[in-house]
PDB file of C-alpha atoms and ligand atoms in Angstrom:
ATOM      1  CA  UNK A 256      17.257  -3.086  58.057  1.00 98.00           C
ATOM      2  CA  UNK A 257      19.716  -1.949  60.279  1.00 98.00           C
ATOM      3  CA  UNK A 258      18.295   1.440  62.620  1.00 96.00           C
ATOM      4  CA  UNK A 259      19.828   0.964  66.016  1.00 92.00           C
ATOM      5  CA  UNK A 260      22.490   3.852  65.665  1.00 89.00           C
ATOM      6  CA  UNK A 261      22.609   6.630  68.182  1.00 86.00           C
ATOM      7  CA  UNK A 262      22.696   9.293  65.698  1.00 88.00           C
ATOM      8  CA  UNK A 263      25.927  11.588  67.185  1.00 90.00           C
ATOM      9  CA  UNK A 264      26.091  13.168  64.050  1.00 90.00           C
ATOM     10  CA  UNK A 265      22.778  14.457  64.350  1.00 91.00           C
ATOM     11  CA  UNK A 266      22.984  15.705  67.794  1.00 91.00           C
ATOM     12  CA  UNK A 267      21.079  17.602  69.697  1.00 86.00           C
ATOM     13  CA  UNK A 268      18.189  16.483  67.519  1.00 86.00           C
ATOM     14  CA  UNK A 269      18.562  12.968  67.850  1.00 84.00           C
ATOM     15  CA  UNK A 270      19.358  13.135  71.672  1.00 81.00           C
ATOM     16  CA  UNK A 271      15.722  12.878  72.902  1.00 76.00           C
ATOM     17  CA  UNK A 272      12.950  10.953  71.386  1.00 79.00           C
ATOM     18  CA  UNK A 273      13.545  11.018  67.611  1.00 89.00           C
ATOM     19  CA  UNK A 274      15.224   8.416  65.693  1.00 93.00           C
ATOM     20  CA  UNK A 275      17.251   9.997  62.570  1.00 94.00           C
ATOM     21  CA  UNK A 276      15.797   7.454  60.584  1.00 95.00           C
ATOM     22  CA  UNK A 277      12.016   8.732  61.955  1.00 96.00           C
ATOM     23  CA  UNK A 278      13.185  12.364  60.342  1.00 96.00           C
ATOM     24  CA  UNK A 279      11.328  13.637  57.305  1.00 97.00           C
ATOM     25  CA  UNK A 280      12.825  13.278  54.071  1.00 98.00           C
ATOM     26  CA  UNK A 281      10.300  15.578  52.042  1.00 98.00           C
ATOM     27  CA  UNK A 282       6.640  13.715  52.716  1.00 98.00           C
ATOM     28  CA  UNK A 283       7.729  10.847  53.712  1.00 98.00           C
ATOM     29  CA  UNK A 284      10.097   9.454  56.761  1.00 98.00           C
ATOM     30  CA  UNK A 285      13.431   8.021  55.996  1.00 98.00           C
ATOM     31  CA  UNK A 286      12.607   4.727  56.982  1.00 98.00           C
ATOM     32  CA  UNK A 287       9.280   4.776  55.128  1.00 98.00           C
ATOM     33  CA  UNK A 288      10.957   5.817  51.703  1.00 98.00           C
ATOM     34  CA  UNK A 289      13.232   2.758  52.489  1.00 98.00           C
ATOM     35  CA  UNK A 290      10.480   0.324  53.106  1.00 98.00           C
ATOM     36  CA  UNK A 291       8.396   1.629  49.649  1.00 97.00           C
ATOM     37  CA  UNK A 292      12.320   0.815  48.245  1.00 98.00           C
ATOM     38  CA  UNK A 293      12.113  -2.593  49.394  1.00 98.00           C
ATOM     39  CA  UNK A 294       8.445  -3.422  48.686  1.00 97.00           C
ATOM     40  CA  UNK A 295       8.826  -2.036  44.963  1.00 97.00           C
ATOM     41  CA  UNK A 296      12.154  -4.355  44.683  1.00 97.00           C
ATOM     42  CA  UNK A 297       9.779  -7.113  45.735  1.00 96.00           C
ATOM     43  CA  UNK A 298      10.942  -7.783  49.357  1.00 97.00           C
ATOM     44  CA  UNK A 299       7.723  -8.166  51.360  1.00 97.00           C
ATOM     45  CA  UNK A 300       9.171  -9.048  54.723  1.00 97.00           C
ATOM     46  CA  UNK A 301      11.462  -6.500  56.686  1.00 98.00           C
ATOM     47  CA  UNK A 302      13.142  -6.925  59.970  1.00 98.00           C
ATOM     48  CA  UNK A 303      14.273  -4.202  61.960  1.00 98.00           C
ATOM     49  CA  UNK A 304      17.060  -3.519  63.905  1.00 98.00           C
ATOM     50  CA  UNK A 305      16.618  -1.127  66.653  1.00 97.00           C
ATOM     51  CA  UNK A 306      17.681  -0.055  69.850  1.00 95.00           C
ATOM     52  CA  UNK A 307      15.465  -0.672  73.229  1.00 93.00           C
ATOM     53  CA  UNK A 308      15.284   3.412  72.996  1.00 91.00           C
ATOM     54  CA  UNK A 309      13.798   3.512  69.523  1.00 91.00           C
ATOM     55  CA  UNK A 310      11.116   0.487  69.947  1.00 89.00           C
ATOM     56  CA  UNK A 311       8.299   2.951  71.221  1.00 86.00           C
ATOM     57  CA  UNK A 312       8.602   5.132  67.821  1.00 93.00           C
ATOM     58  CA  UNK A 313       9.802   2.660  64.780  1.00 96.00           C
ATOM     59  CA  UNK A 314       7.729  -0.029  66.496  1.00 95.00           C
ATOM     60  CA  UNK A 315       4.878   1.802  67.041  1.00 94.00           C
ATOM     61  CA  UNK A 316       4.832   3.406  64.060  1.00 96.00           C
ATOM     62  CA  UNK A 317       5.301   0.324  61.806  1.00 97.00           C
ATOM     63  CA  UNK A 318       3.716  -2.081  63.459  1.00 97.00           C
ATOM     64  CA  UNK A 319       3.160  -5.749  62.245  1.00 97.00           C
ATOM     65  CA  UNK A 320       1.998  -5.202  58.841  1.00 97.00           C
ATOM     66  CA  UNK A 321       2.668  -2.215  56.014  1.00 94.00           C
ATOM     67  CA  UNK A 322       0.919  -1.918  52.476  1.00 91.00           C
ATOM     68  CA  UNK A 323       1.809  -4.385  49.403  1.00 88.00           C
ATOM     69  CA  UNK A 324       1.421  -7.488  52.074  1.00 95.00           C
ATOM     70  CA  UNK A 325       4.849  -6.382  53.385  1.00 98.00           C
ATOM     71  CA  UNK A 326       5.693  -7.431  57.103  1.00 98.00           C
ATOM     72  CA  UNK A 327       7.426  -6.475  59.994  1.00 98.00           C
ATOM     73  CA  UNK A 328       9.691  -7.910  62.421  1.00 98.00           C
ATOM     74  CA  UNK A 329      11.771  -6.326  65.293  1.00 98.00           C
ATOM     75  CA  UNK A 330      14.878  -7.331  66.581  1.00 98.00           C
ATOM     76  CA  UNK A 331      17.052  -5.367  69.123  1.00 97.00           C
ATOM     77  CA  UNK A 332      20.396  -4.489  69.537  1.00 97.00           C
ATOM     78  CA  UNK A 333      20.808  -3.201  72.842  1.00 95.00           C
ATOM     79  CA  UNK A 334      24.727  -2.259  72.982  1.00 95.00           C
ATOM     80  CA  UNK A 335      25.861  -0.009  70.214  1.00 94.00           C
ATOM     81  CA  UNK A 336      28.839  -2.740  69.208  1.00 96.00           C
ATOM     82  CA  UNK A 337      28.667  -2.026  65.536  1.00 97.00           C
ATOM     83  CA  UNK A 338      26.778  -2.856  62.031  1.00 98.00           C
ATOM     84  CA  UNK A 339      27.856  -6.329  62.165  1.00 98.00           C
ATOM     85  CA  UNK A 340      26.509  -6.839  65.157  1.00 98.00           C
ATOM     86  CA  UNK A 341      23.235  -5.314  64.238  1.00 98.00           C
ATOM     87  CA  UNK A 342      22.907  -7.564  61.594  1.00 98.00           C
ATOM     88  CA  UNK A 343      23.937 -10.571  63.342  1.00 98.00           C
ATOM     89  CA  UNK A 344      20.701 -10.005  65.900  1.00 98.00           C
ATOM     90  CA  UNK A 345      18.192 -10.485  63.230  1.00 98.00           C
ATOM     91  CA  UNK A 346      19.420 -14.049  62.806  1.00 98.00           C
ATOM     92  CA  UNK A 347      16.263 -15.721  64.020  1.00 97.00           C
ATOM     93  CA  UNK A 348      14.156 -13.869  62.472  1.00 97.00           C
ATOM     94  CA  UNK A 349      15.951 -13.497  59.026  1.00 95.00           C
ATOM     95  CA  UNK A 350      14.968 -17.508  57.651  1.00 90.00           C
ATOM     96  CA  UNK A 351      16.906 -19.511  55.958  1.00 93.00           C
ATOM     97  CA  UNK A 352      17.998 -17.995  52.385  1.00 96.00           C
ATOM     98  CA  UNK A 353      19.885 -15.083  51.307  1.00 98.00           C
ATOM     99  CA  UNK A 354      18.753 -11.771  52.451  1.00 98.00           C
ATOM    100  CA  UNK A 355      19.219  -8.219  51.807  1.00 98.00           C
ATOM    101  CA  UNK A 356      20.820  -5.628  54.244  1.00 98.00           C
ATOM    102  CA  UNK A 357      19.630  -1.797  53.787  1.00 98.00           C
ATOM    103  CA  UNK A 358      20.842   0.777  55.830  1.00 98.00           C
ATOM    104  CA  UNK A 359      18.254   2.530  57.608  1.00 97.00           C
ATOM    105  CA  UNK A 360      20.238   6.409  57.225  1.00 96.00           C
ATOM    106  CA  UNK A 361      20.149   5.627  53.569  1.00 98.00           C
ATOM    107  CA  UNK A 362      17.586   6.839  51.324  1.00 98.00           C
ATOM    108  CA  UNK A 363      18.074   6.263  47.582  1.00 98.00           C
ATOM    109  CA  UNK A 364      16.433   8.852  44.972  1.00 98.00           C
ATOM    110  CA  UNK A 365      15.834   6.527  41.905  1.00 98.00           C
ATOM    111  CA  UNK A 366      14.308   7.154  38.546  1.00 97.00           C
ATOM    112  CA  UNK A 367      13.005   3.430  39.094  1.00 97.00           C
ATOM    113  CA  UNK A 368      11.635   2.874  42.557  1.00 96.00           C
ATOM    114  CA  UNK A 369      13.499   0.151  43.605  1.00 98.00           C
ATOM    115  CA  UNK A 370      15.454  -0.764  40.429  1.00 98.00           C
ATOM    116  CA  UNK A 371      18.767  -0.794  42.395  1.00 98.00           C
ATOM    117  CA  UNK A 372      18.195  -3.729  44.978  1.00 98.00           C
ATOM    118  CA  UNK A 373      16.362  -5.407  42.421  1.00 98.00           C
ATOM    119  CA  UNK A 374      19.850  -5.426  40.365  1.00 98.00           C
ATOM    120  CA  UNK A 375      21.517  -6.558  43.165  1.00 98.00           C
ATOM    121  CA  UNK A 376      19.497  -9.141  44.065  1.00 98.00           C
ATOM    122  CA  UNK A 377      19.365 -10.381  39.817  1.00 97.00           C
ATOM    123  CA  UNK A 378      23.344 -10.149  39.960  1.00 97.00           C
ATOM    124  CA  UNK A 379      24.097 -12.167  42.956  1.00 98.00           C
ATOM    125  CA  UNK A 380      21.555 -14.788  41.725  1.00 97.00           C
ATOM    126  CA  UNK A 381      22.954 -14.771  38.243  1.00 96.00           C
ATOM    127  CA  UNK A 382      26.095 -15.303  39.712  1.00 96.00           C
ATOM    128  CA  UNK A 383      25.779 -17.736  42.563  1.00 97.00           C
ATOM    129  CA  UNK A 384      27.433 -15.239  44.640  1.00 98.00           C
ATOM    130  CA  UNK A 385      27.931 -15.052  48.275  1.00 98.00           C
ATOM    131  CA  UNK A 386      28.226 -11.411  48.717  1.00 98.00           C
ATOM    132  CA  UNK A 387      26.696  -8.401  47.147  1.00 98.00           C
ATOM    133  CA  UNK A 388      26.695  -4.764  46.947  1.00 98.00           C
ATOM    134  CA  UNK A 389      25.783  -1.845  45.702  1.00 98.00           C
ATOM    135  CA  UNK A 390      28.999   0.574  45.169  1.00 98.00           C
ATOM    136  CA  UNK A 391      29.665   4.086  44.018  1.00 98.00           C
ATOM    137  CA  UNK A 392      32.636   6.157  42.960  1.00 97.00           C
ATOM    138  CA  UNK A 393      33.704   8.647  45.328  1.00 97.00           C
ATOM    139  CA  UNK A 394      36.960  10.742  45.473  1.00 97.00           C
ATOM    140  CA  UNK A 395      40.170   9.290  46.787  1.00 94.00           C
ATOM    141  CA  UNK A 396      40.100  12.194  50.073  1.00 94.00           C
ATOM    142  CA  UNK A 397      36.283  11.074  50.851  1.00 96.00           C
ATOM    143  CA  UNK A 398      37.311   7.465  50.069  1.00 98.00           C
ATOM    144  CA  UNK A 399      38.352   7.046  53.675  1.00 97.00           C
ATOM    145  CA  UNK A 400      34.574   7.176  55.167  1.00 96.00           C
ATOM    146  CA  UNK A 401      33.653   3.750  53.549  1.00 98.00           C
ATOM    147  CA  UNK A 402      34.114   0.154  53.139  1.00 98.00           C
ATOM    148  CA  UNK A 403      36.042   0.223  49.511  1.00 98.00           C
ATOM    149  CA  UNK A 404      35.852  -2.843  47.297  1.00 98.00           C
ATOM    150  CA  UNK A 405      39.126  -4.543  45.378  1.00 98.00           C
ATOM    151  CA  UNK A 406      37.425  -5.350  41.493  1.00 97.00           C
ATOM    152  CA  UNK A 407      38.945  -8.602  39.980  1.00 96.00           C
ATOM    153  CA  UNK A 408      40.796  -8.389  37.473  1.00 92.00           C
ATOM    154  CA  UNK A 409      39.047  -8.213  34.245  1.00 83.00           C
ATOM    155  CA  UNK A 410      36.031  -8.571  36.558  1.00 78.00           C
ATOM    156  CA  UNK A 411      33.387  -6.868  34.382  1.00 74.00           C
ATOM    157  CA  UNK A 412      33.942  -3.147  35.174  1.00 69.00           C
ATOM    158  CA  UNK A 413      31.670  -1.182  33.105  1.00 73.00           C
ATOM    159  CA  UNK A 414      29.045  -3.868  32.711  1.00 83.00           C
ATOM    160  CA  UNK A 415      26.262  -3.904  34.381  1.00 89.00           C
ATOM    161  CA  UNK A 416      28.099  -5.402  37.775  1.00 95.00           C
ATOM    162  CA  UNK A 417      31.801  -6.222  38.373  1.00 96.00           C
ATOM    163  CA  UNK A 418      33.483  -9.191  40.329  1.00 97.00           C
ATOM    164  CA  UNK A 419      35.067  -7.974  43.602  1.00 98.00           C
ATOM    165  CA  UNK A 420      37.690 -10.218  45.495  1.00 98.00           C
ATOM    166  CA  UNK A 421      37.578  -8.151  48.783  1.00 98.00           C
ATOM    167  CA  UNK A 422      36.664  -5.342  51.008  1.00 98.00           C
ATOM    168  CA  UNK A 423      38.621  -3.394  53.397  1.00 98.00           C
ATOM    169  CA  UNK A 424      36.609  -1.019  55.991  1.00 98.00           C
ATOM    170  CA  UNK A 425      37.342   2.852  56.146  1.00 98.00           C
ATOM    171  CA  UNK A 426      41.242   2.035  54.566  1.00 98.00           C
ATOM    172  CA  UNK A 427      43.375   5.358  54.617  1.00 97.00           C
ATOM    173  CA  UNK A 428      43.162   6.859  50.904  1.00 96.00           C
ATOM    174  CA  UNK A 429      46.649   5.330  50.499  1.00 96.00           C
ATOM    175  CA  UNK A 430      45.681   1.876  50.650  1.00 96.00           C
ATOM    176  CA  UNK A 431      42.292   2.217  48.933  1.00 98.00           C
ATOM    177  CA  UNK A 432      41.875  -1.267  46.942  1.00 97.00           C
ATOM    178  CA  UNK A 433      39.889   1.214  44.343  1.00 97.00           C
ATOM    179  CA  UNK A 434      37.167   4.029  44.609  1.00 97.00           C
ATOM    180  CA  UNK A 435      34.636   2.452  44.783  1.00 97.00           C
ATOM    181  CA  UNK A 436      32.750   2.807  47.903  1.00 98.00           C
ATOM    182  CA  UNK A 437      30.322   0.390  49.614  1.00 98.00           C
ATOM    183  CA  UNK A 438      26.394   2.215  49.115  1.00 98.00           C
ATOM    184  CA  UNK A 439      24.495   0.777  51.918  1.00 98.00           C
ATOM    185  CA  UNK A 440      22.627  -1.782  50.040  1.00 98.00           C
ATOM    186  CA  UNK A 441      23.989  -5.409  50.563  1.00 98.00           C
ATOM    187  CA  UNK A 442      22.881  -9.159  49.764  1.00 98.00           C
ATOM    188  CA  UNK A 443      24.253 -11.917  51.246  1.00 98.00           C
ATOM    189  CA  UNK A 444      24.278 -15.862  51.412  1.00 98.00           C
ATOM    190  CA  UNK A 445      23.356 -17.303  55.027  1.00 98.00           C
ATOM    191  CA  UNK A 446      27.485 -18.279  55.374  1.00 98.00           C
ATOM    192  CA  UNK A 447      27.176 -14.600  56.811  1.00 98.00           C
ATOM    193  CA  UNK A 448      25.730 -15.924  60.025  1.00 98.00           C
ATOM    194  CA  UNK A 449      28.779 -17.773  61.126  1.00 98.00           C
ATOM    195  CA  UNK A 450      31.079 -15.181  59.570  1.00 98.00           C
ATOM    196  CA  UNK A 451      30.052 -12.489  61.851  1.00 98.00           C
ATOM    197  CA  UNK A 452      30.242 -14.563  64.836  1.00 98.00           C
ATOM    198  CA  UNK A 453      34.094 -15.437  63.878  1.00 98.00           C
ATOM    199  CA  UNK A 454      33.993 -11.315  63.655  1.00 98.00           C
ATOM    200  CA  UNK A 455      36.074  -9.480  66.479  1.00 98.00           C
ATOM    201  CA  UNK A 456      35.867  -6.090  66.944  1.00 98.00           C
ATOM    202  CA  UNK A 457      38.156  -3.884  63.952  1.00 97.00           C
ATOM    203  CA  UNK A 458      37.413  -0.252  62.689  1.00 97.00           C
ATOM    204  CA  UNK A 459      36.730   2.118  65.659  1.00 95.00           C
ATOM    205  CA  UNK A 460      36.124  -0.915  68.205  1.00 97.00           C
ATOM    206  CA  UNK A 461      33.025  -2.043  66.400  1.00 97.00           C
ATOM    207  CA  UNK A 462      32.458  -5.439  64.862  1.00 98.00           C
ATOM    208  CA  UNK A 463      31.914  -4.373  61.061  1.00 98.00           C
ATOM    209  CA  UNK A 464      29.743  -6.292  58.485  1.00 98.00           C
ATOM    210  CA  UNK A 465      32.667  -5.457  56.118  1.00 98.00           C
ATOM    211  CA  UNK A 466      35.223  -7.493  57.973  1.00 98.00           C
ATOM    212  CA  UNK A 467      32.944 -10.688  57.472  1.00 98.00           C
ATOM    213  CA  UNK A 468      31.995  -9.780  54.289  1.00 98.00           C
ATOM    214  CA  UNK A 469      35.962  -9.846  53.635  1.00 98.00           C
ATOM    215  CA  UNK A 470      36.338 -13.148  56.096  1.00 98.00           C
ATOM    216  CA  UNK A 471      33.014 -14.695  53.367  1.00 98.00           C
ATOM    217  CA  UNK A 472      34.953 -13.497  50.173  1.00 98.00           C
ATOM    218  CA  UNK A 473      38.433 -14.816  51.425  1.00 98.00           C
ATOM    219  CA  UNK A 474      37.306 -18.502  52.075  1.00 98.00           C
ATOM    220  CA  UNK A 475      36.197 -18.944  48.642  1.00 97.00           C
ATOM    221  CA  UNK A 476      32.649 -16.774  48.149  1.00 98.00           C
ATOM    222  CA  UNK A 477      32.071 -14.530  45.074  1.00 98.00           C
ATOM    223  CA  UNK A 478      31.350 -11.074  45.409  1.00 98.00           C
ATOM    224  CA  UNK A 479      29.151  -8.673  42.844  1.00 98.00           C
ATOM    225  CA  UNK A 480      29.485  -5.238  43.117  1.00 98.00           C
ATOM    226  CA  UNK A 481      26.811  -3.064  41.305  1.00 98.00           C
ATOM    227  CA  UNK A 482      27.220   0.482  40.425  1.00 97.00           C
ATOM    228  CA  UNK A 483      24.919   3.357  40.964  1.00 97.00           C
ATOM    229  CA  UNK A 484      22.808   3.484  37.581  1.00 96.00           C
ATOM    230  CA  UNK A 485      21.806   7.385  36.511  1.00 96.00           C
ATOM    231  CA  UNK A 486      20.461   9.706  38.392  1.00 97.00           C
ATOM    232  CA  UNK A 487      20.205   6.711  41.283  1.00 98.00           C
ATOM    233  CA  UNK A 488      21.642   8.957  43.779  1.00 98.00           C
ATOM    234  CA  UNK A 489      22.788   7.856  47.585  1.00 98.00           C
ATOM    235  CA  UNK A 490      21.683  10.124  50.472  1.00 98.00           C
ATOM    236  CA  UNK A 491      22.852   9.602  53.989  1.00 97.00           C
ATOM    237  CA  UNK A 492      20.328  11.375  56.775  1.00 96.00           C
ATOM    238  CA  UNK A 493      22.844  10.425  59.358  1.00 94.00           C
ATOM    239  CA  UNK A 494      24.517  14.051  58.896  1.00 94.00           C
ATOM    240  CA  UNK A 495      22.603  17.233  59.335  1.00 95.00           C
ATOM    241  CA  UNK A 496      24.566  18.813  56.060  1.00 95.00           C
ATOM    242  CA  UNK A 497      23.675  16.005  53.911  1.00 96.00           C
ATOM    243  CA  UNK A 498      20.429  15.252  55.469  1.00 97.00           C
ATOM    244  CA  UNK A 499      19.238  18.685  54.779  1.00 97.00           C
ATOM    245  CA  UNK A 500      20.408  18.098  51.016  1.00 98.00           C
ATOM    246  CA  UNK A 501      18.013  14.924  50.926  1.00 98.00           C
ATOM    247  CA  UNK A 502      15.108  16.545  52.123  1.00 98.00           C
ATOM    248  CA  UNK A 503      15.761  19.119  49.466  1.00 98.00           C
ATOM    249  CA  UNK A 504      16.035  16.658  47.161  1.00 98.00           C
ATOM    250  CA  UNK A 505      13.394  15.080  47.825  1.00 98.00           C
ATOM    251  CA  UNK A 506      10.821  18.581  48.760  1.00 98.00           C
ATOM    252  CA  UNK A 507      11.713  19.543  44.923  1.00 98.00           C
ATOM    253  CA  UNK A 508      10.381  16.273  43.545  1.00 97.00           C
ATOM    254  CA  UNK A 509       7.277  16.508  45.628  1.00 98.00           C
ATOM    255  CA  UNK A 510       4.348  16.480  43.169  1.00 97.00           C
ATOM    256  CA  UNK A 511       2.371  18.614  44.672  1.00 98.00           C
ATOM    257  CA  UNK A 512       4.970  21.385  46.084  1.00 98.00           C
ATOM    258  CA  UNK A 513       8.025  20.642  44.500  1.00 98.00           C
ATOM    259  CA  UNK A 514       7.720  23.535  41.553  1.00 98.00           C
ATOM    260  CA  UNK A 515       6.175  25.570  44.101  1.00 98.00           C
ATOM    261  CA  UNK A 516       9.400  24.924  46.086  1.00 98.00           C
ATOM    262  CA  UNK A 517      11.766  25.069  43.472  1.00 98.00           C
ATOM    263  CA  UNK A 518      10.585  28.585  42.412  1.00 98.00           C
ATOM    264  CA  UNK A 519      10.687  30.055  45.953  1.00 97.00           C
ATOM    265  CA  UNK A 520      14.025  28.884  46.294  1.00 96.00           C
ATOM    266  CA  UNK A 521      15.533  30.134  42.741  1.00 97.00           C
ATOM    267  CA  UNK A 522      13.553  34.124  44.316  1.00 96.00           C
ATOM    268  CA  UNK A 523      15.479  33.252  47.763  1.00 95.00           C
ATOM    269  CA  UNK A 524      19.158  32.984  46.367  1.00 95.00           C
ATOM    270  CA  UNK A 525      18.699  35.181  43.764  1.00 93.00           C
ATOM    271  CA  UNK A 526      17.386  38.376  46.208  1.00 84.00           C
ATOM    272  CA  UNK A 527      19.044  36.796  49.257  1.00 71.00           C
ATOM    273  CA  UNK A 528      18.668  40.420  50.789  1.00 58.00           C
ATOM    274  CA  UNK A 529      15.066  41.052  50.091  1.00 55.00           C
ATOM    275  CA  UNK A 530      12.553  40.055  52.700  1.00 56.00           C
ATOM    276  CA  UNK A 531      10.204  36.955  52.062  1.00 56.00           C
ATOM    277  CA  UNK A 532       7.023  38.786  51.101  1.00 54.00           C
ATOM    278  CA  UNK A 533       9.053  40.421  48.349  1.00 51.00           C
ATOM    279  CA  UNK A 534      10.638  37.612  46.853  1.00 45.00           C
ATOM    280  CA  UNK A 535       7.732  35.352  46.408  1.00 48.00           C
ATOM    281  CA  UNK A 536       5.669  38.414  44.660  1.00 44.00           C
TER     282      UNK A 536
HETATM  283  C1  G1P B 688      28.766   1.950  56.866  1.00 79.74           C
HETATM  284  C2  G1P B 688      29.655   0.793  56.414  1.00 79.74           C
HETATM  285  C3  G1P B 688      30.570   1.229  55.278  1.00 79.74           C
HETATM  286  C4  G1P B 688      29.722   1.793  54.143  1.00 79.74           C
HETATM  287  C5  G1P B 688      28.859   2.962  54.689  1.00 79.74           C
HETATM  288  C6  G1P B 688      27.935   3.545  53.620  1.00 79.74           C
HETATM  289  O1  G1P B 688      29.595   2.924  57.464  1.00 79.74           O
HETATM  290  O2  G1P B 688      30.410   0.313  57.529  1.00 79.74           O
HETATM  291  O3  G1P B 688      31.325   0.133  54.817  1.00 79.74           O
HETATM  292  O4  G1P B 688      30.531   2.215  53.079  1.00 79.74           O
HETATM  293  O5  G1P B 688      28.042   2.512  55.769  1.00 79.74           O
HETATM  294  O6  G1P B 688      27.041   2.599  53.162  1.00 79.74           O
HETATM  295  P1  G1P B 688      29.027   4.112  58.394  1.00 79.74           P
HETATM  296  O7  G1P B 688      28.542   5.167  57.451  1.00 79.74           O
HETATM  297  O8  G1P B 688      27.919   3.522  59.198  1.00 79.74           O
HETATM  298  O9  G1P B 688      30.197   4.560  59.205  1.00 79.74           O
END
């Protein structure tokens, strides 16, 4: 689990001691809503990637061992030289088989906890693939913001996953193999090791997991690219507009003081020029 990133969207409240991925999302923190994820897709060990500066939180708050038997193991990235990079520093401690990558400013709301890595993980086994992903549809001007995925031909679109024979990193809406945007969940087959470290710097100076992914794919791997399933719904903490929205989100599902929540909210907007005591009476 990549969680190394300096957070300059989030400034000033990532600039001092708090990780974005240590921010609440409702009850929970980011990273712990990604590690119950995991565990409930049936991962039990987890390696971090962090940054020297976020050891003393993450590390300390995690610790060796979490709840369902899952464990934890740190590695660090100490210059900010990209996601591929990240990824390639938890070699040593990733073992030997395929593995899945989750971004740590990703937190998925899903009517079945876990239910989208676990359909990655089925379709890249089904298919003997090499490279996997979870993928959503996002509007040709957004489009530019992610790694987009090329479908094959025929490739299964509308099924449950669909064949992809490449991936290009932040393209220009122009040259968009598709709309169909990487979602921060990834397999992949250990081949990834030496594909990053053939990986030179591309997008923005910063050696991208999407250009080996694409190096992987061109020398003969398959790629499975699953779609976002209902009301499975990607929410990226890394930006203060839509990291508000997911701990909205996730405040209204609360079980104990969601409705509570909910009801405040639908007074607020609705009297937006009545003071508090008012609106909640
Ligand atoms: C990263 C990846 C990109 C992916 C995105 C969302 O970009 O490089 O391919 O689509 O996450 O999962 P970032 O948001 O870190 O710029």
């Amino acid at each position: 689990m990549p969680a190394a990133g300096l957070g300059t969207r989030l400034r000033p409240l990532t600039s001092g001691v708090l990780p974005k991925e240590m921010l609440p999302v409702g009850r929970r923190l980011a990273l712990e809503r990604i590690v119950d994820e995991l565990a409930a897709s049936g991962i039990r060990r987890i390696v971090f990637v962090i940054s020297p500066a976020k050891e003393d939180t993450i590390r300390r708050h995690f610790g060796e061992r979490g709840a369902d038997g899952v464990t934890f193991a740190y590695a660090l990235q100490s210059e900010m030289r990209g996601l591929g990079d990240a990824v390639l520093r938890a070699e040593e401690l990733a073992g030997a088989g395929p593995f899945v990558v989750a971004l740590g400013d990703a937190v998925f709301e899903e009517p079945a906890p876990g239910g989208l890595t676990l359909r990655l993980v089925d379709a890249f086994s089904a298919q003997n693939a090499s490279v996997g992903l979870a993928v959503q549809r996002v509007p040709r001007e957004r489009i530019g913001r992610y790694g987009v995925v090329r479908p094959a031909p025929g490739g299964g679109a509308g099924g449950p996953f669909l064949a992809i024979t490449d991936i290009v990193e932040k393209p220009a809406p122009e040259d968009a193999p598709s709309d169909l945007a990487a979602a921060a969940r990834y397999v992949v087959a250990p081949g990834i090791w030496d594909c990053l470290r053939r990986t030179r710097p591309g997008k923005d100076g910063e050696i991208q997991l999407t250009d080996a992914l694409r190096t992987m794919l061109s020398e003969g791997g398959r790629g499975v690219a699953v779609p976002l399933g209902p009301g499975e719904v990607r929410h990226d903490i890394g930006g203060l507009d839509s990291y508000f929205r997911a701990f909205a989100a996730f405040a209204l599902r609360d079980e104990e003081h969601g409705a509570g929540l909910g009801q405040w909210l639908r007074a607020r907007l609705n009297h937006s020029d009545s003071d508090e005591e008012k609106s909640s009476a």
